[in-house]
Short mmCIF file of C-alpha atoms in Angstrom, two decimals:
data_model
loop_
_atom_site.label_atom_id
_atom_site.label_comp_id
_atom_site.label_asym_id
_atom_site.label_seq_id
_atom_site.Cartn_x
_atom_site.Cartn_y
_atom_site.Cartn_z
CA MET G 1 -14.40 33.74 -13.74
CA ILE G 2 -14.74 30.08 -13.86
CA SER G 3 -13.15 29.73 -17.40
CA GLY G 4 -10.10 32.49 -16.38
CA ALA G 5 -9.47 30.31 -13.40
CA ARG G 6 -9.23 27.13 -15.92
CA ARG G 7 -7.16 28.77 -18.35
CA ASN G 8 -4.67 29.76 -15.59
CA GLU G 9 -5.02 26.30 -14.97
CA ARG G 10 -3.92 25.58 -17.93
CA HIS G 11 -0.75 27.94 -18.71
CA HIS G 12 0.35 27.36 -14.71
CA PRO G 13 0.06 23.75 -14.56
CA LEU G 14 2.42 23.46 -11.87
CA LEU G 15 0.21 25.75 -9.22
CA LEU G 16 -1.83 23.01 -8.81
CA TRP G 17 0.92 20.88 -7.17
CA ALA G 18 1.45 23.74 -5.34
CA PRO G 19 -0.52 22.79 -1.79
CA ALA G 20 0.78 19.42 -1.62
CA ALA G 21 4.43 20.51 -2.44
CA LEU G 22 3.68 22.84 0.64
CA VAL G 23 2.33 20.11 2.85
CA ALA G 24 5.29 17.94 2.03
CA VAL G 25 7.89 20.63 2.58
CA ALA G 26 6.26 21.12 6.26
CA THR G 27 5.65 17.31 6.91
CA GLY G 28 9.49 16.51 6.16
CA VAL G 29 10.75 19.69 7.80
CA ILE G 30 9.07 18.39 10.94
CA ALA G 31 10.39 14.86 10.51
CA LEU G 32 13.96 16.20 10.06
CA ARG G 33 13.83 18.29 13.03
CA ARG G 34 12.53 15.98 15.65
CA PRO G 35 15.16 14.13 18.25
CA GLU G 36 17.92 11.86 16.77
CA SER G 37 16.18 9.19 19.43
CA LEU G 38 12.80 10.04 17.19
CA ARG G 39 14.08 11.05 14.04
CA LEU G 40 13.09 8.60 10.96
CA THR G 41 13.39 5.51 13.43
CA ASP G 42 12.21 2.53 10.78
CA LEU G 43 15.81 3.88 8.84
CA GLN G 44 17.34 4.00 11.89
CA VAL G 45 16.90 0.10 12.37
CA TYR G 46 17.55 -0.42 8.69
CA LEU G 47 20.96 1.12 9.36
CA GLY G 48 21.45 -0.48 12.51
CA ALA G 49 20.98 -3.94 10.86
CA LEU G 50 23.07 -3.43 8.16
CA ASP G 51 25.87 -1.79 10.74
CA THR G 52 25.35 -5.20 12.64
CA LEU G 53 26.18 -7.11 9.76
CA ARG G 54 28.86 -5.92 8.75
CA ASP G 55 30.40 -6.25 12.01
CA GLY G 56 29.96 -10.36 11.50
CA GLY G 57 26.39 -10.36 13.23
CA SER G 58 22.99 -11.27 11.95
CA LEU G 59 20.59 -8.87 10.60
CA TYR G 60 18.07 -10.20 13.16
CA ASP G 61 20.33 -10.20 16.32
CA TYR G 62 20.19 -5.95 15.83
CA ILE G 63 17.43 -4.53 17.91
CA ARG G 64 17.14 -0.93 18.24
CA ASN G 65 16.23 0.62 21.91
CA GLY G 66 15.32 -3.31 23.10
CA ASN G 67 12.11 -3.31 21.35
CA ALA G 68 12.53 -2.05 17.76
CA PRO G 69 14.45 -5.33 15.66
CA PHE G 70 15.09 -5.97 11.83
CA THR G 71 11.99 -7.82 10.88
CA TYR G 72 12.20 -7.64 6.71
CA PRO G 73 13.25 -10.68 4.37
CA PRO G 74 16.98 -11.31 3.68
CA PHE G 75 16.76 -9.67 0.31
CA ALA G 76 15.65 -5.56 2.06
CA ALA G 77 18.78 -5.45 3.43
CA LEU G 78 20.67 -6.13 -0.04
CA PHE G 79 17.94 -3.44 -1.73
CA LEU G 80 18.82 -0.66 1.02
CA LEU G 81 22.90 -1.17 1.05
CA VAL G 82 23.62 0.85 -1.60
CA PRO G 83 21.63 4.29 0.11
CA ALA G 84 22.93 3.01 3.85
CA GLN G 85 26.62 4.10 2.08
CA LEU G 86 25.42 8.15 2.18
CA PRO G 87 26.81 9.95 5.16
CA LEU G 88 23.80 10.18 7.63
CA THR G 89 22.74 13.88 7.02
CA VAL G 90 22.53 13.34 3.35
CA LEU G 91 20.63 10.22 3.48
CA TYR G 92 18.07 11.26 6.14
CA ALA G 93 17.49 14.39 3.41
CA ALA G 94 17.30 11.69 0.34
CA TRP G 95 14.98 9.96 1.82
CA THR G 96 12.94 12.36 3.33
CA LEU G 97 12.52 14.18 -0.12
CA GLY G 98 12.10 10.49 -1.53
CA THR G 99 9.15 9.77 0.35
CA GLY G 100 7.39 13.10 -0.97
CA LEU G 101 8.61 12.22 -4.64
CA ALA G 102 7.05 8.80 -4.04
CA ALA G 103 3.47 10.27 -3.01
CA VAL G 104 3.78 12.23 -6.01
CA ALA G 105 4.72 9.56 -8.31
CA LEU G 106 1.35 7.66 -7.08
CA ALA G 107 -0.69 10.32 -7.48
CA ARG G 108 0.07 10.44 -11.17
CA LEU G 109 0.22 6.59 -11.46
CA PHE G 110 -3.23 6.29 -9.71
CA ASP G 111 -5.22 9.27 -11.56
CA ARG G 112 -3.40 11.64 -13.55
CA ARG G 113 -6.05 13.92 -14.06
CA ALA G 114 -6.55 14.53 -10.82
CA ALA G 115 -3.23 13.76 -9.69
CA PRO G 116 -2.52 17.42 -7.53
CA TRP G 117 -5.39 16.56 -5.72
CA LEU G 118 -4.30 13.37 -5.08
CA ALA G 119 -0.62 14.00 -3.59
CA LEU G 120 -2.80 16.39 -1.33
CA VAL G 121 -4.68 14.15 0.24
CA LEU G 122 -1.62 11.76 0.28
CA MET G 123 0.29 14.27 1.71
CA LEU G 124 -2.11 14.80 4.54
CA SER G 125 -2.91 11.18 5.12
CA ALA G 126 -2.04 9.02 8.15
CA PRO G 127 -0.36 6.66 6.26
CA VAL G 128 2.21 9.17 4.22
CA SER G 129 2.64 11.00 7.21
CA SER G 130 4.20 8.05 9.03
CA ASN G 131 6.10 7.01 5.89
CA PHE G 132 7.41 10.42 6.67
CA ARG G 133 7.94 10.50 10.26
CA TYR G 134 9.51 7.10 10.59
CA GLY G 135 11.48 6.92 6.96
CA GLN G 136 9.40 3.84 6.23
CA VAL G 137 9.52 2.11 2.93
CA SER G 138 6.22 0.91 2.01
CA LEU G 139 5.42 4.08 0.01
CA LEU G 140 8.35 3.19 -2.11
CA LEU G 141 6.89 -0.43 -2.79
CA ALA G 142 3.26 0.57 -3.32
CA VAL G 143 4.47 2.79 -6.04
CA LEU G 144 6.68 -0.53 -7.10
CA VAL G 145 3.57 -2.29 -7.16
CA THR G 146 1.55 0.67 -8.94
CA THR G 147 3.63 1.21 -11.73
CA ASP G 148 3.61 -2.48 -12.24
CA VAL G 149 -0.34 -3.11 -12.53
CA LEU G 150 -1.00 0.33 -14.73
CA ALA G 151 1.91 1.54 -16.77
CA LEU G 152 3.54 -1.64 -17.39
CA ARG G 153 0.27 -3.76 -17.90
CA HIS G 154 0.78 -3.60 -21.55
CA SER G 155 4.79 -4.63 -21.36
CA ARG G 156 6.41 -7.69 -21.47
CA HIS G 157 8.05 -7.32 -17.80
CA GLN G 158 5.10 -6.59 -15.65
CA GLY G 159 5.57 -8.63 -12.64
CA VAL G 160 8.98 -7.88 -11.74
CA LEU G 161 8.05 -5.07 -9.48
CA ILE G 162 5.21 -6.93 -7.61
CA GLY G 163 7.99 -9.36 -7.22
CA LEU G 164 11.12 -7.14 -5.99
CA ALA G 165 8.30 -5.80 -3.57
CA ALA G 166 7.69 -8.92 -1.94
CA ALA G 167 11.11 -9.77 -2.22
CA VAL G 168 11.46 -6.79 0.24
CA LYS G 169 8.30 -7.10 2.03
CA LEU G 170 6.35 -10.43 1.82
CA THR G 171 2.87 -8.15 2.08
CA PRO G 172 2.64 -7.26 -1.38
CA LEU G 173 2.95 -11.03 -2.50
CA ILE G 174 -1.15 -10.78 -2.59
CA PHE G 175 -0.78 -9.00 -5.85
CA ILE G 176 0.13 -12.00 -7.20
CA PRO G 177 -2.46 -13.80 -7.06
CA MET G 178 -4.67 -10.46 -8.48
CA LEU G 179 -2.56 -10.94 -11.68
CA TRP G 180 -2.90 -14.35 -12.28
CA LEU G 181 -7.23 -13.42 -11.75
CA THR G 182 -7.35 -10.50 -13.62
CA GLY G 183 -5.77 -12.28 -16.37
CA ARG G 184 -2.20 -11.32 -16.94
CA ARG G 185 -0.92 -14.61 -15.82
CA ARG G 186 2.36 -14.06 -17.35
CA ALA G 187 2.61 -11.11 -15.22
CA ALA G 188 1.78 -13.29 -12.34
CA ALA G 189 4.42 -16.05 -13.42
CA VAL G 190 7.22 -13.12 -13.98
CA ALA G 191 6.27 -11.65 -10.74
CA THR G 192 6.83 -15.08 -8.61
CA ALA G 193 10.12 -15.94 -10.78
CA THR G 194 11.32 -12.71 -9.63
CA PHE G 195 10.30 -12.90 -5.98
CA LEU G 196 12.00 -16.95 -6.03
CA ALA G 197 15.17 -14.88 -8.05
CA CYS G 198 15.97 -12.15 -5.28
CA THR G 199 15.34 -14.61 -2.54
CA THR G 200 17.20 -16.83 -3.73
CA LEU G 201 20.37 -14.07 -4.07
CA ALA G 202 20.02 -13.14 -0.72
CA GLY G 203 20.38 -16.71 0.14
CA VAL G 204 23.50 -17.05 -1.49
CA LEU G 205 24.72 -13.91 -0.11
CA LEU G 206 23.43 -14.28 3.51
CA PRO G 207 22.93 -17.93 3.86
CA GLN G 208 22.64 -17.76 7.90
CA ASP G 209 20.34 -14.83 7.46
CA SER G 210 18.28 -16.14 5.02
CA TRP G 211 18.53 -19.72 6.95
CA ARG G 212 17.45 -17.87 9.94
CA TYR G 213 14.93 -16.12 8.59
CA TRP G 214 12.76 -18.01 6.64
CA GLY G 215 13.41 -21.11 9.21
CA THR G 216 12.04 -18.99 12.45
CA GLU G 217 12.02 -15.06 12.68
CA VAL G 218 9.29 -14.95 9.41
CA HIS G 219 6.82 -17.24 11.99
CA ASP G 220 7.71 -14.83 15.11
CA VAL G 221 5.08 -11.98 14.91
CA SER G 222 6.08 -11.17 18.41
CA ARG G 223 9.04 -9.36 16.88
CA LEU G 224 6.77 -6.94 14.98
CA GLY G 225 6.63 -4.63 17.57
CA PHE G 226 3.19 -3.68 19.94
CA ILE G 227 0.84 -5.27 17.52
CA THR G 228 -1.99 -5.03 20.33
CA SER G 229 -1.88 -0.92 19.39
CA VAL G 230 -4.77 0.31 17.71
CA GLY G 231 -1.91 1.23 15.10
CA ASN G 232 -2.37 -2.02 14.01
CA GLN G 233 -5.14 -2.29 11.82
CA SER G 234 -5.54 -6.03 10.73
CA LEU G 235 -7.96 -8.52 11.61
CA ASN G 236 -5.33 -10.28 13.69
CA GLY G 237 -4.63 -6.87 15.45
CA ALA G 238 -8.57 -6.51 16.21
CA LEU G 239 -8.65 -9.57 17.81
CA LEU G 240 -5.59 -8.87 20.26
CA ARG G 241 -7.41 -6.28 21.21
CA LEU G 242 -10.46 -8.04 21.74
CA ASP G 243 -8.96 -11.31 23.37
CA VAL G 244 -10.93 -13.55 21.83
CA PRO G 245 -9.84 -16.98 22.27
CA HIS G 246 -8.33 -19.46 19.72
CA ARG G 247 -7.31 -16.20 18.40
CA PRO G 248 -4.71 -16.89 15.76
CA LEU G 249 -7.45 -20.04 14.57
CA LEU G 250 -9.74 -17.33 13.98
CA ALA G 251 -7.90 -14.38 12.66
CA THR G 252 -6.54 -16.90 9.71
CA LEU G 253 -10.17 -18.25 9.05
CA LEU G 254 -11.85 -15.03 8.91
CA ALA G 255 -9.19 -12.79 7.27
CA GLY G 256 -8.21 -16.11 4.86
CA THR G 257 -11.86 -15.96 4.28
CA ILE G 258 -12.28 -11.93 3.27
CA ALA G 259 -9.10 -12.08 1.38
CA ALA G 260 -10.59 -15.04 -0.97
CA ILE G 261 -13.64 -13.61 -1.46
CA ALA G 262 -11.72 -10.13 -2.31
CA LEU G 263 -9.78 -11.94 -4.93
CA TRP G 264 -12.82 -13.82 -6.29
CA ARG G 265 -14.26 -9.97 -6.98
CA VAL G 266 -10.99 -9.01 -9.08
CA ALA G 267 -11.20 -11.98 -11.35
CA GLY G 268 -11.58 -11.08 -14.81
CA LEU G 269 -11.99 -7.18 -13.41
CA ARG G 270 -12.12 -4.85 -16.22
CA ASP G 271 -10.47 -2.09 -14.25
CA PRO G 272 -6.98 -1.95 -12.82
CA ARG G 273 -7.42 0.60 -10.49
CA THR G 274 -10.45 -0.83 -8.60
CA ALA G 275 -8.49 -4.56 -8.99
CA LEU G 276 -5.08 -2.20 -6.99
CA VAL G 277 -7.90 -1.52 -4.41
CA ILE G 278 -9.68 -4.29 -3.76
CA THR G 279 -6.21 -6.64 -3.34
CA GLY G 280 -4.36 -3.76 -1.23
CA ALA G 281 -7.54 -3.71 1.45
CA ALA G 282 -7.41 -6.87 1.56
CA GLY G 283 -3.78 -7.31 1.99
CA VAL G 284 -4.28 -4.60 5.13
CA VAL G 285 -7.11 -7.45 6.58
CA LEU G 286 -4.76 -10.41 6.40
CA SER G 287 -1.62 -9.38 7.31
CA PRO G 288 -0.80 -10.00 11.00
CA VAL G 289 0.39 -6.85 11.56
CA SER G 290 -0.93 -3.46 9.11
CA TRP G 291 0.48 -0.66 10.45
CA THR G 292 -0.66 3.18 9.45
CA HIS G 293 2.21 2.94 6.95
CA HIS G 294 1.02 0.00 5.29
CA GLN G 295 -2.22 1.60 4.64
CA VAL G 296 -1.95 3.64 1.60
CA TRP G 297 -3.89 1.32 -0.53
CA LEU G 298 -7.27 2.91 1.68
CA VAL G 299 -6.43 6.69 0.56
CA LEU G 300 -6.49 5.62 -3.28
CA ALA G 301 -10.31 4.48 -2.62
CA ALA G 302 -11.34 7.90 -2.90
CA PHE G 303 -10.08 8.53 -5.83
CA LEU G 304 -12.55 5.48 -7.39
CA PRO G 305 -16.18 6.56 -8.69
CA LEU G 306 -17.93 7.34 -4.94
CA ILE G 307 -21.11 8.65 -3.70
CA ARG G 308 -20.38 11.67 -1.63
CA PRO G 309 -20.57 9.92 2.01
CA ALA G 310 -18.46 7.12 1.38
CA ARG G 311 -15.73 9.45 -0.73
CA VAL G 312 -16.33 11.69 2.76
CA ALA G 313 -16.10 8.55 5.12
CA VAL G 314 -13.24 7.30 3.48
CA LEU G 315 -11.12 11.03 3.65
CA THR G 316 -12.16 11.49 7.40
CA VAL G 317 -11.05 7.93 8.43
CA MET G 318 -8.04 8.00 6.73
CA LEU G 319 -6.90 11.61 7.52
CA ALA G 320 -7.41 11.64 11.06
CA PRO G 321 -4.21 10.62 13.11
CA VAL G 322 -3.84 7.53 14.61
CA THR G 323 -3.99 9.28 18.25
CA ALA G 324 -7.41 10.73 17.64
CA LEU G 325 -8.78 7.49 16.82
CA ALA G 326 -7.35 5.42 19.67
CA TRP G 327 -9.60 6.69 22.54
CA THR G 328 -12.88 6.81 20.57
CA PRO G 329 -15.47 3.87 19.36
CA LEU G 330 -13.63 4.64 15.63
CA ARG G 331 -10.97 2.77 16.96
CA GLU G 332 -10.93 0.09 14.53
CA SER G 333 -12.52 2.55 12.00
CA ARG G 334 -9.57 1.62 9.07
CA LEU G 335 -10.07 -2.20 9.79
CA LEU G 336 -13.66 -1.89 8.95
CA LEU G 337 -12.97 0.40 6.11
CA ALA G 338 -10.29 -2.16 4.47
CA ILE G 339 -13.02 -4.99 4.99
CA ALA G 340 -15.99 -2.84 3.39
CA LEU G 341 -13.64 -2.01 0.85
CA ALA G 342 -12.16 -5.84 -0.25
CA LEU G 343 -15.66 -7.01 0.00
CA LEU G 344 -18.40 -4.36 -1.01
CA LEU G 345 -16.38 -1.87 -3.51
CA PRO G 346 -18.39 -2.12 -6.87
CA THR G 347 -16.46 -4.29 -9.51
CA ARG G 348 -18.89 -3.12 -12.17
CA SER G 349 -20.27 0.35 -14.07
CA PRO G 350 -24.10 0.96 -12.95
CA ALA G 351 -26.66 0.66 -15.83
CA ARG G 352 -26.30 2.77 -18.83
CA HIS G 353 -29.51 4.46 -18.07
CA GLU G 354 -28.86 5.58 -14.78
CA PRO G 355 -28.59 9.88 -14.84
CA ALA G 356 -25.07 10.54 -14.14
CA ASN G 357 -25.80 13.08 -11.31
CA ARG G 358 -27.75 10.53 -9.35
CA PRO G 359 -25.50 8.31 -6.80
CA SER G 360 -26.01 4.43 -8.10
CA THR G 361 -28.03 2.00 -5.57
CA ALA G 362 -24.90 -0.62 -6.78
CA GLY G 363 -22.71 -0.40 -3.71
CA TRP G 364 -20.71 2.68 -3.70
CA ALA G 365 -20.33 3.37 -6.87
CA ARG G 366 -21.50 6.41 -9.28
CA ASP G 367 -22.13 6.15 -13.04
CA ARG G 368 -19.15 6.26 -15.24
CA PRO G 369 -18.37 5.44 -18.63
CA THR G 370 -19.33 1.78 -19.50
CA ALA G 371 -16.60 -0.44 -20.41
CA ALA G 372 -16.96 -0.11 -24.04
CA ALA G 373 -16.42 3.13 -23.70
CA SER G 374 -12.91 2.62 -22.24
CA PRO G 375 -10.97 -0.15 -23.13
CA SER G 376 -9.03 -2.04 -20.97
CA PRO G 377 -5.81 -4.34 -20.34
CA TYR G 378 -8.11 -6.84 -18.60
CA PRO G 379 -10.23 -9.57 -20.14
CA ARG G 380 -14.26 -8.45 -20.35
CA SER G 381 -16.48 -9.95 -17.46
CA ALA G 382 -20.26 -10.00 -16.63
CA GLY G 383 -18.99 -10.21 -12.71
CA PRO G 384 -16.23 -12.33 -10.65
CA GLY G 385 -14.71 -14.99 -13.40
CA ARG G 386 -17.88 -14.92 -15.81
CA PRO G 387 -16.58 -13.45 -19.19
CA LEU G 388 -19.26 -11.50 -20.93
CA PRO G 389 -20.21 -12.67 -24.56
CA SER G 390 -18.62 -11.37 -27.71
CA PRO G 391 -20.37 -8.20 -28.53
#
């Protein structure tokens, strides 16, 4: 029976994608059938800001319903200019389809062998559901970053997509030091140059908006929405909810320290998937605002070599809706998960003699082939920043 099922999977590989496809279609239809005032509201903000710009105003003058302004760098407007030319109904459908395809692409990039199951988990997860519901751009940017880190690691063009993503939204900037510390220094330079080139282009084409954004708006966290809500799972958001004294300084010191330790841990790391998750988790902690749609990196951790309780914990936290966590002791669970991944996710395989079917005592890891068995694009390392002796 099992061998027959495996033959069917080989002969009909598309069947493996059916569950993810069904969830994607259902989620997309629900998103598109919401009332106009609630349908793809973040996409409506992008379009409204572009309309204001075309009418002679500033991107940052537009505020949807009095509480949803445009908060991205000016280059994001250039990035969205072409799709914004589509008729609204067509754009809504295309954007929703693109969100589903982005989730599939992310699954195939991160774990090709388990891609159908990762795609299903992504479709069911709160971050991807949020991207569907609000018409966000975050999932597309995650695909750009993941493509850069995993698919372009042997290409001279590595770094371009991270730089492009960071020019649209600043949160991917944290992946530039990751490239540098994992030995991809040319890629880090390319990413920096791409970010600066895109930002300069926006400065030339939109000088007033660029001056306003970099001079004022980038520092104004009050424009970022109701950042005290539980949907904001950054460290800054948690401290805001706790109403601690000296919160800005404390958030900067604590989040900066966690991010620095996370980046130190990826230094010389030979596994780019682990580096991607650790860095993405650190970004969730560090950003002043980390909405649900920012948190897709935490979902990917479930497809790293974790012991079963850790995998169950990741899936439980990331598949639960925000509303299910808001009024429970688990309301800060995604922040705690991000901190745990940034600081505790193992960066080395367990010892070779450990039985493959026994959970490792080394953090959350489970035994897997050693670095010698699987070539890596990154330098060999005996730990953060320490090269192994030559064999």
